[in-house]
Short mmCIF file of C-alpha atoms in Angstrom, two decimals:
data_model
loop_
_atom_site.label_atom_id
_atom_site.label_comp_id
_atom_site.label_asym_id
_atom_site.label_seq_id
_atom_site.Cartn_x
_atom_site.Cartn_y
_atom_site.Cartn_z
CA LYS I 892 8.20 -14.47 -8.47
CA GLY I 893 8.93 -10.76 -8.66
CA ALA I 894 10.99 -8.20 -6.79
CA LEU I 895 11.42 -10.49 -3.75
CA ARG I 896 13.15 -13.29 -5.69
CA GLY I 897 16.09 -14.58 -3.67
CA VAL I 898 15.20 -12.44 -0.63
CA THR I 899 15.06 -14.06 2.81
CA ASP I 900 13.41 -11.22 4.74
CA GLY I 901 11.16 -8.81 2.90
CA ALA I 902 7.73 -7.27 2.69
CA CYS I 903 5.35 -6.30 -0.07
CA VAL I 904 2.75 -3.62 0.55
CA THR I 905 -0.16 -3.22 -1.83
CA ILE I 906 -2.02 0.08 -1.84
CA GLY I 907 -5.09 0.16 -4.03
CA THR I 908 -8.73 -0.13 -3.02
CA GLY I 909 -7.34 -1.26 0.34
CA ILE I 910 -3.95 -1.61 2.02
CA GLY I 911 -2.31 -4.90 2.90
CA VAL I 912 1.16 -6.32 3.44
CA GLY I 913 2.68 -9.70 2.61
CA LEU I 914 5.50 -10.67 4.98
CA LEU I 915 8.45 -12.85 3.98
CA LEU I 916 10.33 -13.76 7.17
CA ASN I 917 13.27 -16.14 7.27
CA GLY I 918 12.41 -17.33 3.77
CA GLU I 919 8.79 -18.20 4.57
CA VAL I 920 5.53 -16.35 4.07
CA TYR I 921 4.30 -15.31 7.51
CA ARG I 922 0.52 -15.56 7.83
CA GLY I 923 -0.08 -15.15 11.57
CA ALA I 924 -2.30 -17.12 13.94
CA HIS I 925 -5.47 -16.40 11.97
CA GLY I 926 -4.05 -15.88 8.48
CA ALA I 927 -4.44 -12.14 8.95
CA ALA I 928 -0.84 -10.93 9.33
CA GLY I 929 -0.02 -7.71 7.49
CA GLU I 930 -3.33 -5.89 7.95
CA ILE I 931 -1.66 -2.51 8.43
CA GLY I 932 -4.74 -0.79 7.04
CA TYR I 933 -6.03 -1.00 10.62
CA TRP I 934 -3.08 0.88 12.06
CA LEU I 935 -3.68 4.14 13.93
CA ILE I 936 -1.15 6.70 12.73
CA GLY I 937 -0.81 10.06 14.46
CA ALA I 938 -4.21 11.69 14.97
CA LEU I 939 -6.11 9.16 12.84
CA GLY I 940 -8.03 7.88 15.89
CA PRO I 941 -10.27 7.73 17.82
CA ILE I 942 -9.27 4.47 19.47
CA ALA I 943 -12.31 2.40 18.60
CA ARG I 944 -13.00 -0.82 16.74
CA ALA I 945 -13.03 -0.11 12.99
CA GLU I 946 -16.13 -0.95 11.00
CA GLY I 947 -15.14 -1.78 7.43
CA TYR I 948 -11.92 -0.02 6.47
CA GLY I 949 -9.32 0.66 9.14
CA PRO I 950 -8.03 4.19 9.85
CA LEU I 951 -4.89 4.07 7.67
CA GLU I 952 -6.79 2.43 4.83
CA THR I 953 -9.57 5.01 5.05
CA PHE I 954 -6.96 7.75 4.76
CA ALA I 955 -4.47 6.46 2.20
CA ALA I 956 -6.08 3.80 0.00
CA GLY I 957 -7.47 4.86 -3.37
CA PRO I 958 -11.08 5.56 -2.30
CA GLY I 959 -9.81 7.43 0.76
CA ILE I 960 -7.63 9.70 -1.37
CA ALA I 961 -10.58 10.53 -3.60
CA ARG I 962 -12.87 11.19 -0.61
CA ARG I 963 -10.32 13.43 1.08
CA PHE I 964 -9.77 15.42 -2.09
CA LEU I 965 -13.50 15.87 -2.69
CA ALA I 966 -14.12 16.97 0.90
CA ARG I 967 -11.25 19.48 0.70
CA MET I 968 -12.43 20.85 -2.64
CA ARG I 969 -15.98 21.32 -1.33
CA ALA I 970 -14.75 22.96 1.88
CA LEU I 971 -12.60 25.43 -0.05
CA GLY I 972 -15.35 26.11 -2.58
CA ARG I 973 -12.98 26.47 -5.49
CA PRO I 974 -12.73 24.49 -8.75
CA SER I 975 -9.90 22.09 -9.47
CA MET I 976 -8.28 20.48 -12.47
CA VAL I 977 -9.36 17.13 -11.01
CA LEU I 978 -13.00 18.01 -11.55
CA ASP I 979 -12.25 18.89 -15.17
CA LEU I 980 -10.49 15.56 -15.65
CA ALA I 981 -13.56 13.85 -14.16
CA GLY I 982 -15.79 15.49 -16.76
CA GLY I 983 -17.31 17.80 -14.17
CA ARG I 984 -18.76 14.87 -12.20
CA GLU I 985 -17.72 14.66 -8.56
CA GLU I 986 -18.69 10.98 -8.39
CA ALA I 987 -16.12 10.23 -11.11
CA ILE I 988 -13.18 11.57 -9.09
CA THR I 989 -10.58 8.86 -8.39
CA ALA I 990 -7.13 8.71 -6.83
CA ARG I 991 -5.70 8.28 -10.34
CA LEU I 992 -7.23 11.57 -11.46
CA VAL I 993 -5.97 13.30 -8.32
CA ALA I 994 -2.48 12.00 -9.13
CA GLU I 995 -2.77 13.12 -12.74
CA ALA I 996 -3.75 16.63 -11.68
CA ALA I 997 -1.00 16.75 -9.04
CA ALA I 998 1.57 15.80 -11.68
CA GLN I 999 0.34 18.79 -13.71
CA GLY I 1000 0.72 21.16 -10.77
CA ASP I 1001 -2.81 21.44 -9.35
CA PRO I 1002 -2.17 22.84 -5.82
CA LEU I 1003 -4.98 21.03 -4.02
CA ALA I 1004 -4.19 17.69 -5.66
CA MET I 1005 -0.51 18.13 -4.79
CA GLU I 1006 -1.41 18.83 -1.16
CA VAL I 1007 -3.55 15.69 -0.89
CA TRP I 1008 -0.81 13.53 -2.43
CA ARG I 1009 1.86 15.05 -0.18
CA GLU I 1010 -0.21 14.13 2.88
CA THR I 1011 -0.82 10.63 1.50
CA ALA I 1012 2.86 9.93 0.82
CA GLU I 1013 3.83 11.27 4.23
CA MET I 1014 1.30 9.10 6.07
CA VAL I 1015 2.21 5.97 4.10
CA GLY I 1016 5.93 6.69 4.55
CA ILE I 1017 5.56 6.92 8.33
CA ALA I 1018 3.49 3.72 8.45
CA LEU I 1019 6.01 1.79 6.36
CA ALA I 1020 8.91 3.18 8.37
CA ASN I 1021 7.24 1.72 11.47
CA LEU I 1022 6.81 -1.61 9.68
CA CYS I 1023 10.46 -1.68 8.59
CA SER I 1024 11.68 -0.80 12.07
CA LEU I 1025 9.70 -3.76 13.42
CA ILE I 1026 10.65 -6.54 11.00
CA ASP I 1027 13.96 -5.26 9.50
CA PRO I 1028 13.35 -6.32 5.86
CA GLU I 1029 16.06 -6.40 3.23
CA VAL I 1030 13.63 -5.27 0.52
CA LEU I 1031 10.30 -3.46 0.69
CA VAL I 1032 8.17 -3.79 -2.43
CA ILE I 1033 5.37 -1.29 -3.04
CA GLY I 1034 2.59 -2.13 -5.49
CA GLY I 1035 -1.07 -1.51 -6.21
CA GLY I 1036 -2.94 1.20 -8.07
CA VAL I 1037 -1.98 4.04 -5.73
CA ALA I 1038 1.70 3.13 -6.10
CA ARG I 1039 1.44 3.67 -9.87
CA ALA I 1040 1.29 7.43 -9.28
CA PRO I 1041 4.32 9.27 -10.71
CA GLU I 1042 7.40 8.47 -8.60
CA PRO I 1043 8.02 12.09 -7.51
CA LEU I 1044 4.52 12.16 -5.99
CA PHE I 1045 4.63 8.91 -4.09
CA LEU I 1046 7.50 6.43 -4.25
CA GLU I 1047 10.29 8.99 -3.91
CA PRO I 1048 8.90 10.77 -0.80
CA VAL I 1049 7.96 7.43 0.80
CA ARG I 1050 11.50 6.15 0.18
CA GLN I 1051 13.00 9.34 1.63
CA ILE I 1052 10.91 9.08 4.81
CA ILE I 1053 11.90 5.43 5.30
CA GLU I 1054 15.58 6.21 4.75
CA THR I 1055 15.32 9.03 7.29
CA LEU I 1056 13.47 7.17 10.04
CA VAL I 1057 14.53 3.51 9.84
CA PRO I 1058 17.76 2.40 11.58
CA TYR I 1059 18.61 -0.05 8.76
CA PRO I 1060 16.51 1.08 5.79
CA PRO I 1061 15.65 -1.56 3.19
CA ARG I 1062 15.75 -1.15 -0.55
CA VAL I 1063 12.37 0.30 -1.50
CA VAL I 1064 11.34 -0.81 -4.98
CA PRO I 1065 8.17 -0.85 -7.09
CA SER I 1066 6.38 -4.12 -7.77
CA GLU I 1067 7.58 -5.95 -10.87
CA LEU I 1068 4.43 -8.01 -11.40
CA GLY I 1069 1.72 -5.35 -11.34
CA GLU I 1070 -1.78 -6.75 -11.77
CA GLU I 1071 -0.43 -10.31 -12.21
CA ALA I 1072 0.80 -10.50 -8.61
CA GLY I 1073 -2.55 -11.61 -7.14
CA ILE I 1074 -3.11 -14.28 -9.79
CA LEU I 1075 0.41 -15.71 -9.44
CA GLY I 1076 0.08 -15.68 -5.66
CA ALA I 1077 -3.22 -17.59 -5.81
CA VAL I 1078 -1.74 -20.21 -8.13
CA ALA I 1079 1.36 -20.58 -5.93
CA THR I 1080 -0.83 -21.05 -2.84
CA VAL I 1081 -2.81 -23.86 -4.50
CA LEU I 1082 0.36 -25.57 -5.74
CA ASP I 1083 1.97 -25.33 -2.30
CA SER I 1084 -1.11 -26.81 -0.62
CA ARG I 1085 -1.12 -29.71 -3.07
CA ARG I 1086 2.57 -30.39 -2.45
CA ASP I 1087 1.90 -30.41 1.30
CA SER I 1088 -0.97 -32.89 0.82
CA ILE I 1089 1.21 -35.18 -1.26
CA SER I 1090 3.95 -35.05 1.39
CA PHE I 1091 1.46 -36.02 4.12
CA VAL I 1092 0.17 -38.96 2.09
CA ARG I 1093 3.66 -40.23 1.34
CA ALA I 1094 4.53 -39.95 5.02
CA GLY I 1095 1.49 -42.07 5.89
CA VAL I 1096 -0.25 -39.16 7.57
CA GLY I 1097 -3.03 -38.72 5.05
CA GLY I 1098 -5.59 -41.15 3.60
#
């Protein structure tokens, strides 16, 4: 319905409260044996271990999803013991710090916010380069709240890393559907299941 229209092999990664990937392989949505394909939030990247079963969020998701960005920034700010523009944007309340505010401060040149976003883009870029090397997509769509950060902070460095590391880099584009993607996907899933049921009945398989 969006940026993957007409694409045979592609992927869509959503980075918001969590991280997940939808896989379009050979023209079909690939769901995996348990309907859990694309859970790259559980990937171990670099020194994100230890190698242990994740409880709740996976290692990559803990690091690079929206809540993880906010937690990392807050921990870094406390450790350094110096104020930041992010805290001002949050009205002086640490509990109000979000990834969006960290991005806003980074876009305005706050050094600590810029450092946190640089690390985030680098980690996501490496993860998505691994994904692209594995499935060889034609197009990689990036969406979700984190991906709405200014392009120089996120999409551009992620694209550059993928183009550097992947043998046959895909086109890396932002999501066209935004917040409507989940709703349209849910509707499409219901419609597809109904069409399958009708086909079974007509074939004499169903009641």
